[in-house]
Amino acid sequence: MRGNGVSARLAAGATSLLLVLTLRPAGARADGARVEAPPAWREDLPLTSVLAAARQRGRPVLILLVDDAWQRCATLARWRRAGAPSSATLDRFERVLYRADSREGAHVAERFHVVARPTALVIDGSARELGRRGPPLAAGRLLAEIEGVEDGTTAERAFEEQLAAAPSDVPLQLRAARLWAERGALARAAPLLEAAIAADPDDRQGWASRARLLRGDLLLLRGVGDATAALAELAGLRQRFPRAVASRHATYPLARALQRLGRAQEARAQLDAWAGTAVEHHQAARLVLEEAGGAAAWALVHARRALALEPRRPAYWATLAAVQRLAADGVGARVSEARAFALAGCAAVEP
């Protein structure tokens, strides 16, 4: 695949981003203590109404986007233990929490290209993104990012200044490319990836393989959605640099591309041969959730293998619960979800 063609497709998929997140009160902790959200967080409101309120009141929007109920509760419990941002800080914003498993949350995640959760975003009343903070979402880091938005020292601004001072710093280019991509600014990411590949054509520093892996990931973003090009990029990476660490990491996005192209058996075969760690088994199980792949019995095998290796990871229990629902095992799903809540620091399971 020619690099310029990929850049053109990425640039064509570029969109401007605007984003805000908020929280809603959560459930109880495993120790019995009530875990309350910071005051006046609302949940899953239509984004248009949130933006209208922000314009009317002349203040920005703070959005918290989480995967589901247990991650919301876990995030709030962690903030409570660490000391959540103060009411005085939060009262400067319209605040709303979205769950990616809800209709409005899925819309917000897609619109603002939120690819990792929990993520906090700050946007203005016209939906222009001012800043964001992704996982791990510690209370102190969130507060620092909020303050950074107000004084102009956001992560985006910092990357721009660093790139201006060191335009040939390839590791910095790769970090910046990922940051732009995760914000949906694909046109800004594409030339940085091309520069990284050109600077290390034989992958002696690992830059070219990392850039190609990231480019394959970008081609799978919904704003681009070019599974054919992504498959060619990722397969080419594994053929050109078979020993690179990035080539092993390319297996999951390659399987996603195959799944989207209707080659589900090949996708599952790739993951069966690849998965060895708990993280890899967990990723394999999530294929059927993220790409609507069916094959619940196959996914259950990987979900249980992940838990056999790391039984105290709440995300793994939550994934098992989701796959069990797909397999019509409602009782098992409720048990697994309760375990996810308990391990995340929450006792209540919501409907």
Tab-separated table of C-alpha atoms in Angstrom:
chain	number	residue	atom	x	y	z
A	1	MET	CA	0.000	0.000	0.000
A	2	ARG	CA	1.327	3.415	-0.922
A	3	GLY	CA	1.836	5.769	2.020
A	4	ASN	CA	0.430	8.805	0.225
A	5	GLY	CA	-2.827	6.976	-0.474
A	6	VAL	CA	-3.207	6.137	3.207
A	7	SER	CA	-2.532	9.747	4.153
A	8	ALA	CA	-5.193	10.909	1.744
A	9	ARG	CA	-7.747	8.517	3.211
A	10	LEU	CA	-6.869	9.579	6.733
A	11	ALA	CA	-7.067	13.243	5.820
A	12	ALA	CA	-10.430	12.691	4.156
A	13	GLY	CA	-11.760	11.162	7.364
A	14	ALA	CA	-10.574	14.031	9.534
A	15	THR	CA	-13.254	15.851	11.497
A	16	SER	CA	-13.246	18.628	14.048
A	17	LEU	CA	-13.862	17.512	17.610
A	18	LEU	CA	-15.891	19.029	20.407
A	19	LEU	CA	-16.422	17.213	23.675
A	20	VAL	CA	-17.669	17.423	27.313
A	21	LEU	CA	-18.279	14.741	29.951
A	22	THR	CA	-20.257	14.531	33.222
A	23	LEU	CA	-20.928	12.207	36.126
A	24	ARG	CA	-24.008	10.945	37.842
A	25	PRO	CA	-24.274	9.635	41.430
A	26	ALA	CA	-23.034	6.082	41.808
A	27	GLY	CA	-23.896	3.090	43.979
A	28	ALA	CA	-22.449	1.676	47.157
A	29	ARG	CA	-18.925	0.566	47.880
A	30	ALA	CA	-18.075	-3.006	48.781
A	31	ASP	CA	-17.320	-1.859	52.349
A	32	GLY	CA	-20.875	-0.537	52.672
A	33	ALA	CA	-19.964	3.157	52.434
A	34	ARG	CA	-22.011	5.211	50.011
A	35	VAL	CA	-20.032	6.443	47.000
A	36	GLU	CA	-21.603	9.715	45.910
A	37	ALA	CA	-20.702	11.516	42.719
A	38	PRO	CA	-19.626	15.134	42.928
A	39	PRO	CA	-22.766	17.311	43.067
A	40	ALA	CA	-24.982	17.992	40.060
A	41	TRP	CA	-23.566	15.506	37.595
A	42	ARG	CA	-26.302	14.460	35.198
A	43	GLU	CA	-26.413	11.411	32.968
A	44	ASP	CA	-27.025	10.671	29.286
A	45	LEU	CA	-28.661	13.990	28.432
A	46	PRO	CA	-28.935	14.862	24.735
A	47	LEU	CA	-25.739	16.667	23.841
A	48	THR	CA	-27.710	19.413	22.103
A	49	SER	CA	-29.482	20.332	25.348
A	50	VAL	CA	-26.203	20.321	27.277
A	51	LEU	CA	-24.616	22.659	24.729
A	52	ALA	CA	-27.637	24.964	24.823
A	53	ALA	CA	-27.384	25.215	28.623
A	54	ALA	CA	-23.647	25.916	28.369
A	55	ARG	CA	-24.223	28.757	25.902
A	56	GLN	CA	-27.023	30.223	27.980
A	57	ARG	CA	-24.960	30.189	31.181
A	58	GLY	CA	-21.702	31.160	29.510
A	59	ARG	CA	-19.611	28.277	30.792
A	60	PRO	CA	-17.882	25.211	29.320
A	61	VAL	CA	-18.992	21.600	29.562
A	62	LEU	CA	-17.221	18.812	31.431
A	63	ILE	CA	-18.043	15.297	30.195
A	64	LEU	CA	-17.146	11.944	31.691
A	65	LEU	CA	-17.489	9.008	29.304
A	66	VAL	CA	-17.335	5.489	30.750
A	67	ASP	CA	-17.948	2.052	29.275
A	68	ASP	CA	-20.816	0.972	31.492
A	69	ALA	CA	-22.338	1.065	34.977
A	70	TRP	CA	-19.546	-0.775	36.750
A	71	GLN	CA	-16.803	1.424	35.251
A	72	ARG	CA	-18.731	4.526	36.259
A	73	CYS	CA	-19.018	3.276	39.807
A	74	ALA	CA	-15.354	2.231	39.881
A	75	THR	CA	-14.221	5.641	38.638
A	76	LEU	CA	-16.280	7.473	41.231
A	77	ALA	CA	-15.095	5.168	44.008
A	78	ARG	CA	-11.471	5.761	43.006
A	79	TRP	CA	-11.993	9.503	42.960
A	80	ARG	CA	-13.659	9.378	46.346
A	81	ARG	CA	-10.690	7.530	47.820
A	82	ALA	CA	-8.190	9.878	46.172
A	83	GLY	CA	-10.142	13.070	46.812
A	84	ALA	CA	-12.405	14.077	43.934
A	85	PRO	CA	-12.226	17.506	42.291
A	86	SER	CA	-13.862	20.071	44.551
A	87	SER	CA	-17.359	21.420	44.086
A	88	ALA	CA	-15.902	24.880	43.519
A	89	THR	CA	-13.918	23.554	40.568
A	90	LEU	CA	-16.769	21.517	39.118
A	91	ASP	CA	-19.325	24.294	39.521
A	92	ARG	CA	-17.569	26.232	36.776
A	93	PHE	CA	-18.885	23.662	34.269
A	94	GLU	CA	-22.013	22.104	32.897
A	95	ARG	CA	-21.413	18.478	33.880
A	96	VAL	CA	-22.723	15.282	32.336
A	97	LEU	CA	-21.787	11.607	32.391
A	98	TYR	CA	-22.286	9.312	29.410
A	99	ARG	CA	-22.148	5.536	29.285
A	100	ALA	CA	-20.864	4.132	26.020
A	101	ASP	CA	-23.395	1.303	26.270
A	102	SER	CA	-26.245	3.827	26.034
A	103	ARG	CA	-27.531	5.340	22.806
A	104	GLU	CA	-26.493	8.902	23.635
A	105	GLY	CA	-23.158	7.745	25.055
A	106	ALA	CA	-22.353	5.786	21.908
A	107	HIS	CA	-23.177	8.885	19.855
A	108	VAL	CA	-20.869	11.067	21.957
A	109	ALA	CA	-18.036	8.512	21.824
A	110	GLU	CA	-18.281	8.284	18.040
A	111	ARG	CA	-18.612	12.007	17.477
A	112	PHE	CA	-15.538	12.840	19.513
A	113	HIS	CA	-13.523	9.721	18.713
A	114	VAL	CA	-13.204	8.555	22.308
A	115	VAL	CA	-11.375	5.269	21.848
A	116	ALA	CA	-10.325	4.579	25.456
A	117	ARG	CA	-12.430	4.977	28.575
A	118	PRO	CA	-12.916	6.415	31.133
A	119	THR	CA	-12.183	9.751	29.464
A	120	ALA	CA	-12.977	13.258	30.654
A	121	LEU	CA	-13.438	16.041	28.107
A	122	VAL	CA	-13.940	19.767	28.247
A	123	ILE	CA	-15.788	21.507	25.410
A	124	ASP	CA	-17.330	24.902	24.872
A	125	GLY	CA	-20.923	25.704	24.007
A	126	SER	CA	-20.262	25.294	20.291
A	127	ALA	CA	-18.854	21.774	20.889
A	128	ARG	CA	-15.258	22.863	20.283
A	129	GLU	CA	-12.928	20.631	22.268
A	130	LEU	CA	-10.782	22.476	24.789
A	131	GLY	CA	-9.023	19.509	26.382
A	132	ARG	CA	-9.336	15.913	27.471
A	133	ARG	CA	-7.844	13.464	29.901
A	134	GLY	CA	-7.878	9.740	29.192
A	135	PRO	CA	-7.232	6.653	31.302
A	136	PRO	CA	-5.916	6.174	33.893
A	137	LEU	CA	-8.240	8.922	35.087
A	138	ALA	CA	-6.919	9.831	38.527
A	139	ALA	CA	-8.655	12.672	40.352
A	140	GLY	CA	-5.507	14.772	40.570
A	141	ARG	CA	-4.777	14.447	36.865
A	142	LEU	CA	-8.339	15.373	35.977
A	143	LEU	CA	-8.168	18.476	38.156
A	144	ALA	CA	-4.830	19.446	36.604
A	145	GLU	CA	-6.261	19.054	33.107
A	146	ILE	CA	-9.305	21.151	33.972
A	147	GLU	CA	-7.047	23.889	35.293
A	148	GLY	CA	-4.830	23.478	32.240
A	149	VAL	CA	-7.773	24.094	29.935
A	150	GLU	CA	-8.418	27.364	31.724
A	151	ASP	CA	-4.833	28.615	31.611
A	152	GLY	CA	-4.000	27.241	28.141
A	153	THR	CA	-1.561	24.464	29.155
A	154	THR	CA	-3.482	21.507	27.732
A	155	ALA	CA	-1.843	18.329	26.457
A	156	GLU	CA	-2.465	19.452	22.873
A	157	ARG	CA	-0.773	22.799	23.475
A	158	ALA	CA	2.172	21.069	25.151
A	159	PHE	CA	2.667	18.727	22.172
A	160	GLU	CA	2.513	21.618	19.720
A	161	GLU	CA	5.207	23.483	21.641
A	162	GLN	CA	7.425	20.394	21.968
A	163	LEU	CA	7.142	19.548	18.259
A	164	ALA	CA	8.001	23.117	17.340
A	165	ALA	CA	11.121	22.900	19.518
A	166	ALA	CA	12.141	19.389	18.329
A	167	PRO	CA	10.575	18.720	14.900
A	168	SER	CA	12.798	15.672	14.231
A	169	ASP	CA	12.078	13.888	17.537
A	170	VAL	CA	10.459	10.697	16.184
A	171	PRO	CA	9.205	9.247	19.510
A	172	LEU	CA	7.570	12.614	20.159
A	173	GLN	CA	6.034	12.517	16.670
A	174	LEU	CA	4.538	9.100	17.389
A	175	ARG	CA	3.077	10.211	20.727
A	176	ALA	CA	1.648	13.319	19.113
A	177	ALA	CA	0.195	11.285	16.235
A	178	ARG	CA	-1.646	9.057	18.679
A	179	LEU	CA	-2.941	12.058	20.587
A	180	TRP	CA	-4.265	13.685	17.396
A	181	ALA	CA	-5.771	10.410	16.221
A	182	GLU	CA	-7.570	9.824	19.510
A	183	ARG	CA	-9.067	13.286	19.117
A	184	GLY	CA	-10.183	12.555	15.579
A	185	ALA	CA	-7.676	14.959	13.998
A	186	LEU	CA	-6.484	12.352	11.508
A	187	ALA	CA	-5.150	14.876	9.018
A	188	ARG	CA	-2.684	16.057	11.675
A	189	ALA	CA	-1.647	12.507	12.581
A	190	ALA	CA	-0.973	11.257	9.033
A	191	PRO	CA	2.134	13.355	8.180
A	192	LEU	CA	3.707	12.582	11.556
A	193	LEU	CA	3.379	8.860	10.849
A	194	GLU	CA	4.858	9.278	7.364
A	195	ALA	CA	7.810	11.148	8.885
A	196	ALA	CA	8.401	8.397	11.467
A	197	ILE	CA	8.450	5.705	8.764
A	198	ALA	CA	10.809	7.740	6.581
A	199	ALA	CA	13.171	8.308	9.511
A	200	ASP	CA	13.547	4.570	10.233
A	201	PRO	CA	12.834	2.627	7.009
A	202	ASP	CA	14.520	-0.575	8.252
A	203	ASP	CA	12.878	-0.370	11.690
A	204	ARG	CA	16.183	-0.388	13.522
A	205	GLN	CA	14.673	1.838	16.211
A	206	GLY	CA	11.223	0.276	16.024
A	207	TRP	CA	9.730	3.541	14.782
A	208	ALA	CA	8.535	2.370	11.365
A	209	SER	CA	6.693	-0.659	12.752
A	210	ARG	CA	5.061	1.405	15.493
A	211	ALA	CA	3.972	4.013	12.960
A	212	ARG	CA	2.482	1.386	10.659
A	213	LEU	CA	0.637	-0.248	13.548
A	214	LEU	CA	-0.827	3.085	14.558
A	215	ARG	CA	-1.762	3.829	10.955
A	216	GLY	CA	-3.596	0.502	10.755
A	217	ASP	CA	-5.451	1.361	13.952
A	218	LEU	CA	-6.434	4.741	12.531
A	219	LEU	CA	-7.864	3.192	9.401
A	220	LEU	CA	-10.279	1.248	11.622
A	221	LEU	CA	-11.636	4.369	13.302
A	222	ARG	CA	-15.259	4.994	12.464
A	223	GLY	CA	-14.428	8.329	10.881
A	224	VAL	CA	-12.424	6.462	8.234
A	225	GLY	CA	-13.758	2.910	8.369
A	226	ASP	CA	-11.464	1.486	5.685
A	227	ALA	CA	-11.090	-2.149	6.771
A	228	THR	CA	-9.544	-3.182	3.440
A	229	ALA	CA	-6.762	-0.607	3.733
A	230	ALA	CA	-6.281	-1.426	7.428
A	231	LEU	CA	-5.900	-5.127	6.643
A	232	ALA	CA	-3.332	-4.389	3.938
A	233	GLU	CA	-1.400	-2.077	6.272
A	234	LEU	CA	-1.332	-4.511	9.188
A	235	ALA	CA	-0.600	-7.590	7.085
A	236	GLY	CA	2.164	-5.634	5.369
A	237	LEU	CA	3.601	-4.687	8.747
A	238	ARG	CA	3.766	-8.322	9.865
A	239	GLN	CA	5.317	-9.402	6.578
A	240	ARG	CA	7.891	-6.594	6.460
A	241	PHE	CA	8.878	-6.661	10.149
A	242	PRO	CA	7.871	-10.112	11.483
A	243	ARG	CA	10.064	-9.884	14.599
A	244	ALA	CA	8.930	-6.424	15.674
A	245	VAL	CA	6.949	-6.047	18.886
A	246	ALA	CA	4.432	-4.013	16.898
A	247	SER	CA	3.792	-7.001	14.642
A	248	ARG	CA	2.514	-9.019	17.590
A	249	HIS	CA	0.365	-6.113	18.710
A	250	ALA	CA	-1.050	-5.911	15.180
A	251	THR	CA	-2.925	-9.203	15.571
A	252	TYR	CA	-6.004	-7.826	17.295
A	253	PRO	CA	-6.639	-4.889	14.929
A	254	LEU	CA	-5.953	-7.246	12.013
A	255	ALA	CA	-8.643	-9.584	13.373
A	256	ARG	CA	-11.027	-6.645	13.652
A	257	ALA	CA	-10.399	-5.794	10.006
A	258	LEU	CA	-11.043	-9.403	8.969
A	259	GLN	CA	-14.254	-9.446	11.004
A	260	ARG	CA	-15.510	-6.296	9.295
A	261	LEU	CA	-14.770	-7.817	5.905
A	262	GLY	CA	-16.920	-10.860	6.697
A	263	ARG	CA	-13.980	-13.206	7.307
A	264	ALA	CA	-14.969	-14.160	10.858
A	265	GLN	CA	-13.388	-17.617	10.894
A	266	GLU	CA	-10.031	-16.185	9.854
A	267	ALA	CA	-10.328	-13.500	12.517
A	268	ARG	CA	-10.948	-16.047	15.265
A	269	ALA	CA	-8.136	-18.287	14.008
A	270	GLN	CA	-5.709	-15.363	14.205
A	271	LEU	CA	-6.698	-14.670	17.804
A	272	ASP	CA	-6.635	-18.340	18.832
A	273	ALA	CA	-3.040	-18.640	17.629
A	274	TRP	CA	-2.021	-15.336	19.226
A	275	ALA	CA	-3.651	-15.204	22.661
A	276	GLY	CA	-1.411	-16.313	25.500
A	277	THR	CA	-1.588	-13.637	28.197
A	278	ALA	CA	-4.612	-12.527	30.189
A	279	VAL	CA	-4.732	-9.241	28.284
A	280	GLU	CA	-4.681	-11.058	24.945
A	281	HIS	CA	-7.416	-13.509	25.927
A	282	HIS	CA	-9.501	-10.571	27.153
A	283	GLN	CA	-9.025	-8.751	23.847
A	284	ALA	CA	-9.997	-11.870	21.928
A	285	ALA	CA	-13.216	-12.180	23.928
A	286	ARG	CA	-14.069	-8.552	23.252
A	287	LEU	CA	-13.940	-9.033	19.486
A	288	VAL	CA	-17.516	-10.325	19.469
A	289	LEU	CA	-18.638	-7.300	21.509
A	290	GLU	CA	-16.761	-4.588	19.639
A	291	GLU	CA	-17.379	-5.929	16.145
A	292	ALA	CA	-20.769	-7.635	16.623
A	293	GLY	CA	-19.119	-10.913	15.812
A	294	GLY	CA	-21.500	-13.466	17.345
A	295	ALA	CA	-19.634	-16.675	18.274
A	296	ALA	CA	-20.462	-16.304	21.965
A	297	ALA	CA	-19.273	-19.822	22.841
A	298	TRP	CA	-15.863	-19.068	21.340
A	299	ALA	CA	-15.637	-15.748	23.200
A	300	LEU	CA	-16.574	-17.415	26.488
A	301	VAL	CA	-13.498	-19.641	26.237
A	302	HIS	CA	-11.189	-16.629	25.962
A	303	ALA	CA	-13.025	-14.632	28.637
A	304	ARG	CA	-12.635	-17.501	31.105
A	305	ARG	CA	-8.987	-18.024	30.215
A	306	ALA	CA	-8.312	-14.353	30.946
A	307	LEU	CA	-9.920	-14.730	34.370
A	308	ALA	CA	-8.042	-17.949	35.077
A	309	LEU	CA	-4.815	-15.975	34.661
A	310	GLU	CA	-5.954	-12.770	36.432
A	311	PRO	CA	-9.098	-13.438	38.473
A	312	ARG	CA	-9.215	-10.054	40.237
A	313	ARG	CA	-9.537	-7.786	37.207
A	314	PRO	CA	-13.026	-6.212	37.240
A	315	ALA	CA	-12.880	-5.438	33.521
A	316	TYR	CA	-12.458	-9.135	32.775
A	317	TRP	CA	-15.512	-10.027	34.855
A	318	ALA	CA	-17.509	-7.299	33.116
A	319	THR	CA	-16.511	-8.692	29.728
A	320	LEU	CA	-17.488	-12.201	30.821
A	321	ALA	CA	-20.883	-10.836	31.887
A	322	ALA	CA	-21.396	-9.172	28.496
A	323	VAL	CA	-20.470	-12.355	26.632
A	324	GLN	CA	-22.726	-14.428	28.888
A	325	ARG	CA	-25.622	-12.143	27.992
A	326	LEU	CA	-24.782	-12.675	24.343
A	327	ALA	CA	-24.974	-16.409	25.035
A	328	ALA	CA	-28.392	-15.964	26.738
A	329	ASP	CA	-26.976	-16.896	30.163
A	330	GLY	CA	-28.719	-14.209	32.200
A	331	VAL	CA	-28.052	-15.819	35.578
A	332	GLY	CA	-24.341	-16.214	34.909
A	333	ALA	CA	-24.155	-12.648	33.592
A	334	ARG	CA	-25.643	-11.232	36.788
A	335	VAL	CA	-23.191	-13.202	38.930
A	336	SER	CA	-20.221	-12.052	36.838
A	337	GLU	CA	-21.400	-8.439	36.823
A	338	ALA	CA	-21.803	-8.494	40.598
A	339	ARG	CA	-18.205	-9.704	40.838
A	340	ALA	CA	-17.057	-6.876	38.567
A	341	PHE	CA	-18.825	-4.307	40.767
A	342	ALA	CA	-17.385	-5.764	43.950
A	343	LEU	CA	-13.817	-5.799	42.629
A	344	ALA	CA	-14.208	-2.267	41.296
A	345	GLY	CA	-15.232	-1.035	44.743
A	346	CYS	CA	-18.999	-1.076	44.241
A	347	ALA	CA	-21.610	-3.420	45.657
A	348	ALA	CA	-24.726	-2.544	43.687
A	349	VAL	CA	-25.522	-3.895	40.247
A	350	GLU	CA	-27.880	-1.666	38.302
A	351	PRO	CA	-30.449	-2.909	35.798
